[in-house]
């Protein structure tokens, strides 16, 4: 099989992930070739030779493609690759943030253990380098490659992707050593808003702040519990590229919750600490919703693209929702994500490879 490795996230971490997938593909005897952004205008010819392509991050279609080569973004490149692979009726593997034991969770855990609090929602600080894991230093990656999981699936993002996991067994879930906590059926506490990033790939079709407002309006019809708002980690200084926190707060206060009483911002670093006191949570598509379901916290306002959608509350008539059996969902979830060691060994590709060739549109060989 001929595999195109599309360098659509030109960072040390992005290249490392593709190098791991390359090693896994070659372990199965496949031919790999790297595609750089310089071939932007020659995508049909560049992709004609391959059977399947792989890239980091899914195309964000909120923005129109730039017509000026000098103004093109990495996002334009991803969009072009996605569109061309669909036109050629070929599959595109996307590697993105995992759902359980993902990179953000690992960074926070390491930072906390080393006394380096790189995320503080009350007083965002500048980035402090974590010694044992440095995003800009590939030499640190091998030491943690089995600890961080990434979403790996065909032709989409989150629940819209194909992970070839419909009949998943429990072996990978057991490997994660993650407990499904009992559903929280106790009244009291607060209703936790799990916020999104700006212009996120899975929330680009809506006004996310208007969505928060609608959710708050519906929840206020049911309960007078206080609202607790948790910003998305990417809107703080977790990665040291500045903060969007002030902008996020202004939008929440002016467009979402400013007209409501009895609400506040969370100052907790770890999501689990906020979930511990939550009677329910609002989540559109963030992977924080997965963590909420694992902790037994009912979700409201969840989009079909969200990985937590199958276990979320899809109606607004009760704060005592049905609480489905989560184990089959958890088994599928575990087969939707892989760590770098599994990518490098070929275990990840062994799972996806039999489904990589589209015999006909909608049919997988």
Coordinates of C-alpha atoms in Angstrom, one line a residue:
X1 CA 0.0 0.0 0.0
X2 CA 1.2 3.5 -0.8
X3 CA 0.8 6.0 2.1
X4 CA 1.1 9.8 1.8
X5 CA 2.3 11.4 5.0
X6 CA 1.1 15.0 4.8
X7 CA 3.1 17.5 6.9
X8 CA 0.1 19.6 7.8
X9 CA 1.3 20.5 11.3
X10 CA 4.9 21.6 10.9
X11 CA 6.0 21.3 14.5
X12 CA 8.3 19.0 16.3
X13 CA 5.4 17.1 17.9
X14 CA 3.4 16.9 14.6
X15 CA 6.4 15.5 12.7
X16 CA 7.1 13.0 15.5
X17 CA 3.5 11.7 15.3
X18 CA 3.8 11.2 11.5
X19 CA 7.2 9.5 11.9
X20 CA 5.7 7.1 14.3
X21 CA 2.9 6.3 11.9
X22 CA 5.5 6.0 9.1
X23 CA 7.4 3.4 11.1
X24 CA 4.2 1.5 11.7
X25 CA 3.2 1.5 8.0
X26 CA 6.7 0.4 7.0
X27 CA 6.5 -2.5 9.5
X28 CA 3.6 -3.8 7.3
X29 CA 5.6 -3.4 4.1
X30 CA 3.9 -0.3 2.9
X31 CA 5.6 2.5 0.9
X32 CA 5.6 6.0 2.5
X33 CA 6.3 9.4 1.0
X34 CA 6.2 12.8 2.8
X35 CA 4.2 15.7 1.3
X36 CA 5.1 19.2 2.2
X37 CA 3.0 22.4 2.1
X38 CA 5.0 23.6 -0.9
X39 CA 2.9 21.3 -3.2
X40 CA -0.3 23.2 -2.2
X41 CA -1.2 24.0 -5.8
X42 CA -0.4 20.6 -7.2
X43 CA -2.5 18.4 -4.9
X44 CA -4.2 16.3 -7.6
X45 CA -0.9 15.2 -9.1
X46 CA 0.8 14.9 -5.7
X47 CA -1.9 12.7 -4.2
X48 CA -2.7 10.7 -7.4
X49 CA 0.0 8.1 -6.6
X50 CA -1.1 7.2 -3.0
X51 CA -3.8 4.8 -1.8
X52 CA -4.3 6.5 1.5
X53 CA -3.1 9.7 3.2
X54 CA -2.4 10.7 6.8
X55 CA -2.2 14.1 8.4
X56 CA -2.2 15.8 11.9
X57 CA -5.4 17.7 12.8
X58 CA -8.6 17.9 10.8
X59 CA -9.4 20.7 8.4
X60 CA -11.1 23.7 10.0
X61 CA -13.7 24.8 7.5
X62 CA -14.8 27.9 9.3
X63 CA -12.4 30.0 7.1
X64 CA -12.5 30.4 3.4
X65 CA -9.5 29.1 1.5
X66 CA -7.1 32.0 0.8
X67 CA -6.5 32.8 -2.9
X68 CA -3.1 34.3 -2.2
X69 CA -0.2 31.9 -1.8
X70 CA 1.5 34.3 0.6
X71 CA -1.5 34.3 3.0
X72 CA -2.2 30.6 3.1
X73 CA -2.4 28.9 6.4
X74 CA -1.7 25.3 7.6
X75 CA -5.5 25.1 7.9
X76 CA -5.8 25.8 4.1
X77 CA -3.4 23.0 3.4
X78 CA -5.4 20.5 5.5
X79 CA -8.6 21.6 3.9
X80 CA -7.1 21.2 0.4
X81 CA -5.8 17.7 1.3
X82 CA -9.2 16.7 2.7
X83 CA -11.1 18.0 -0.3
X84 CA -8.8 16.3 -2.8
X85 CA -8.8 12.9 -1.1
X86 CA -12.6 13.0 -1.1
X87 CA -12.6 13.9 -4.8
X88 CA -10.3 11.0 -5.6
X89 CA -12.4 8.7 -3.4
X90 CA -9.6 7.8 -1.1
X91 CA -9.4 7.7 2.7
X92 CA -7.6 10.2 4.9
X93 CA -6.4 9.3 8.3
X94 CA -6.5 12.2 10.8
X95 CA -4.5 12.2 14.0
X96 CA -5.7 14.6 16.7
X97 CA -6.1 15.0 20.4
X98 CA -7.1 11.8 22.2
X99 CA -10.1 11.3 24.5
X100 CA -8.7 9.5 27.6
X101 CA -5.1 10.1 28.9
X102 CA -4.5 12.7 26.2
X103 CA -1.6 15.2 25.8
X104 CA -3.3 18.0 27.8
X105 CA -4.0 15.7 30.8
X106 CA -0.4 14.5 30.7
X107 CA 1.1 18.0 30.6
X108 CA -1.0 19.1 33.6
X109 CA -0.1 15.9 35.6
X110 CA 3.6 16.3 34.9
X111 CA 3.5 20.0 35.7
X112 CA 1.7 19.4 39.0
X113 CA 4.0 16.7 40.1
X114 CA 7.0 18.9 39.5
X115 CA 5.5 21.9 41.2
X116 CA 5.3 23.8 37.9
X117 CA 1.7 25.0 37.6
X118 CA 1.5 26.0 34.0
X119 CA -2.3 26.5 34.1
X120 CA -3.9 28.9 36.5
X121 CA -7.3 30.3 35.5
X122 CA -7.2 32.9 38.2
X123 CA -3.8 34.3 37.4
X124 CA -2.5 33.0 34.0
X125 CA 1.2 32.9 34.1
X126 CA 3.9 32.6 31.5
X127 CA 4.8 29.1 30.3
X128 CA 7.3 27.3 32.5
X129 CA 9.2 24.4 30.8
X130 CA 8.4 21.0 32.2
X131 CA 11.7 19.1 32.4
X132 CA 10.5 15.6 31.6
X133 CA 8.3 16.6 28.7
X134 CA 9.0 19.6 26.4
X135 CA 6.8 20.2 23.4
X136 CA 9.7 21.7 21.4
X137 CA 12.3 19.0 22.2
X138 CA 11.8 15.7 20.3
X139 CA 14.4 14.1 22.6
X140 CA 11.8 13.9 25.4
X141 CA 9.1 12.3 23.3
X142 CA 10.3 8.7 23.4
X143 CA 10.2 8.6 27.2
X144 CA 6.4 9.3 27.2
X145 CA 5.3 7.8 24.0
X146 CA 3.3 5.1 25.7
X147 CA 1.6 7.5 28.1
X148 CA -0.2 9.9 25.7
X149 CA -3.1 8.9 23.5
X150 CA -4.2 10.4 20.2
X151 CA -7.4 10.1 18.1
X152 CA -6.6 8.1 14.9
X153 CA -9.5 7.6 12.5
X154 CA -10.6 7.9 8.9
X155 CA -12.4 10.7 7.1
X156 CA -13.4 13.0 9.9
X157 CA -13.1 14.2 13.5
X158 CA -14.4 12.9 16.8
X159 CA -17.7 11.0 16.4
X160 CA -17.9 11.7 12.7
X161 CA -14.7 9.8 12.0
X162 CA -14.6 6.1 11.2
X163 CA -12.5 4.2 13.8
X164 CA -13.4 0.7 12.6
X165 CA -14.5 0.0 16.2
X166 CA -18.2 -1.0 16.0
X167 CA -17.6 -4.4 17.6
X168 CA -14.8 -3.4 20.0
X169 CA -13.9 -5.6 22.8
X170 CA -12.7 -4.5 26.3
X171 CA -9.0 -5.2 26.0
X172 CA -7.9 -1.7 25.1
X173 CA -10.2 -0.1 27.7
X174 CA -8.6 -2.4 30.4
X175 CA -5.2 -1.3 29.2
X176 CA -6.2 2.4 30.0
X177 CA -6.9 1.4 33.6
X178 CA -9.6 4.0 33.8
X179 CA -12.6 3.5 36.1
X180 CA -16.1 4.2 35.0
X181 CA -17.4 5.9 38.1
X182 CA -21.1 5.4 39.1
X183 CA -23.6 7.8 37.6
X184 CA -24.1 10.9 39.8
X185 CA -27.8 10.9 40.8
X186 CA -27.5 13.2 43.8
X187 CA -29.1 16.6 43.7
X188 CA -27.1 19.7 44.7
X189 CA -23.7 21.0 43.8
X190 CA -23.6 23.1 40.6
X191 CA -24.0 22.8 36.8
X192 CA -20.6 22.9 35.1
X193 CA -20.1 24.6 31.8
X194 CA -17.2 22.9 29.9
X195 CA -16.2 25.6 27.4
X196 CA -14.8 25.2 23.9
X197 CA -11.7 26.7 22.2
X198 CA -12.1 29.6 19.7
X199 CA -12.9 28.5 16.2
X200 CA -12.6 24.8 17.1
X201 CA -12.9 22.3 14.4
X202 CA -15.9 20.6 15.9
X203 CA -17.7 23.8 17.0
X204 CA -17.1 26.0 13.9
X205 CA -20.7 25.6 12.6
X206 CA -22.3 27.5 15.6
X207 CA -21.9 30.6 17.7
X208 CA -20.6 28.8 20.8
X209 CA -21.4 31.7 23.2
X210 CA -25.0 31.8 22.0
X211 CA -25.1 28.0 22.6
X212 CA -24.0 28.6 26.2
X213 CA -26.8 31.1 26.6
X214 CA -29.4 28.8 25.3
X215 CA -28.2 26.0 27.5
X216 CA -28.3 28.3 30.6
X217 CA -31.8 29.4 29.7
X218 CA -33.1 25.8 29.5
X219 CA -31.3 24.7 32.7
X220 CA -32.7 27.7 34.6
X221 CA -36.2 26.4 33.8
X222 CA -35.3 23.2 35.7
X223 CA -33.0 24.3 38.5
X224 CA -31.6 27.1 40.6
X225 CA -28.3 25.4 41.0
X226 CA -25.4 27.8 40.5
X227 CA -23.4 27.7 37.2
X228 CA -19.7 27.1 37.3
X229 CA -17.8 28.0 34.1
X230 CA -14.6 26.2 33.2
X231 CA -12.6 27.7 30.4
X232 CA -11.0 25.4 27.9
X233 CA -7.3 24.9 28.6
X234 CA -6.3 26.2 25.2
X235 CA -7.8 29.5 26.1
X236 CA -5.2 29.9 28.9
X237 CA -1.4 29.8 28.9
X238 CA -1.0 26.1 29.0
X239 CA 1.2 26.2 25.8
X240 CA 2.9 29.5 26.4
X241 CA 1.6 31.2 23.3
X242 CA -0.3 34.0 25.0
X243 CA -3.8 34.0 26.5
X244 CA -7.2 34.2 25.1
X245 CA -8.7 34.1 28.5
X246 CA -9.7 37.7 28.7
X247 CA -11.3 37.6 25.3
X248 CA -13.2 34.4 26.3
X249 CA -14.4 36.0 29.6
X250 CA -15.7 39.1 27.8
X251 CA -17.6 37.0 25.3
X252 CA -19.1 34.8 28.1
X253 CA -20.1 37.9 30.1
X254 CA -21.5 39.9 27.2
X255 CA -23.1 37.1 25.1
X256 CA -23.7 34.2 27.3
X257 CA -24.2 34.3 31.1
X258 CA -24.0 38.0 31.9
X259 CA -27.7 38.3 32.3
X260 CA -27.9 35.3 34.7
X261 CA -27.5 35.3 38.5
X262 CA -25.5 32.9 40.6
X263 CA -22.6 31.9 38.4
X264 CA -18.9 32.1 38.7
X265 CA -15.6 30.9 37.0
X266 CA -13.7 27.8 38.1
X267 CA -10.2 28.3 39.4
X268 CA -9.3 24.6 39.5
X269 CA -6.5 23.3 37.4
X270 CA -7.8 19.7 37.1
X271 CA -11.1 18.9 35.5
X272 CA -11.7 16.0 37.9
X273 CA -11.8 18.5 40.8
X274 CA -14.6 20.5 39.1
X275 CA -16.5 17.3 38.2
X276 CA -16.4 16.0 41.8
X277 CA -19.0 18.6 42.8
X278 CA -21.1 18.8 39.6
X279 CA -24.7 17.7 39.4
X280 CA -24.5 18.0 35.7
X281 CA -22.5 19.6 32.9
X282 CA -22.9 21.5 29.7
X283 CA -20.6 20.4 26.9
X284 CA -21.0 21.0 23.1
X285 CA -18.2 18.9 21.7
X286 CA -15.1 19.2 23.8
X287 CA -13.4 16.1 24.9
X288 CA -14.0 17.2 28.5
X289 CA -17.4 15.7 27.9
X290 CA -15.8 12.3 27.7
X291 CA -14.2 12.8 31.1
X292 CA -17.5 14.0 32.5
X293 CA -19.3 10.8 31.3
X294 CA -16.5 8.6 32.7
X295 CA -16.9 10.4 36.1
X296 CA -20.7 9.8 35.9
X297 CA -21.7 13.4 35.4
X298 CA -24.8 13.8 33.1
X299 CA -24.2 16.0 30.0
X300 CA -26.5 18.6 28.4
X301 CA -26.3 20.5 25.1
X302 CA -24.0 17.9 23.5
X303 CA -23.5 18.0 19.7
X304 CA -23.7 14.9 17.5
X305 CA -20.0 15.2 16.7
X306 CA -19.1 14.9 20.3
X307 CA -17.5 11.6 21.4
X308 CA -19.7 11.8 24.5
X309 CA -22.9 12.1 22.5
X310 CA -24.0 8.5 22.8
X311 CA -24.2 8.8 26.6
X312 CA -25.4 12.4 26.9
X313 CA -28.8 13.7 27.8
X314 CA -30.4 14.8 24.6
X315 CA -33.5 16.5 26.0
X316 CA -34.2 19.3 28.5
X317 CA -37.1 18.1 30.4
X318 CA -35.4 16.7 33.5
X319 CA -32.3 17.0 35.6
X320 CA -32.6 13.4 36.4
X321 CA -31.7 11.9 33.0
X322 CA -31.5 8.3 31.9
X323 CA -28.1 6.8 32.7
X324 CA -27.2 4.3 30.0
X325 CA -24.8 1.4 30.3
X326 CA -21.4 3.0 29.3
X327 CA -19.2 0.0 28.9
X328 CA -19.8 -0.7 25.2
X329 CA -19.2 3.1 24.5
X330 CA -16.0 3.0 26.5
X331 CA -14.8 -0.1 24.6
X332 CA -15.4 1.8 21.3
X333 CA -13.7 4.9 22.7
X334 CA -10.5 2.9 23.5
X335 CA -10.3 1.7 20.0
X336 CA -10.6 5.3 18.7
X337 CA -7.2 6.3 20.2
X338 CA -3.6 5.1 20.1
X339 CA -0.3 6.1 21.7
X340 CA 2.9 6.7 19.8
X341 CA 4.4 3.4 20.8
X342 CA 1.5 1.6 19.2
X343 CA 1.8 3.8 16.1
X344 CA 5.5 3.1 15.8
X345 CA 5.1 -0.7 16.3
X346 CA 2.4 -1.0 13.7
X347 CA -0.3 -2.0 16.1
X348 CA -2.4 1.0 15.3
X349 CA -2.1 0.6 11.5
X350 CA -2.8 -3.1 11.8
X351 CA -6.2 -2.2 13.2
X352 CA -7.0 0.4 10.5
X353 CA -5.1 -1.0 7.5
X354 CA -7.8 -3.6 6.4
X355 CA -10.2 -0.7 6.0
X356 CA -7.9 1.8 4.2
X357 CA -9.0 1.1 0.6
X358 CA -12.4 2.3 -0.6
X359 CA -13.6 -0.3 -3.1
X360 CA -16.7 1.9 -3.8
X361 CA -17.9 5.1 -2.1
X362 CA -19.3 4.0 1.2
X363 CA -17.9 0.5 0.9
X364 CA -14.7 -0.5 2.7
X365 CA -12.6 -3.5 1.6

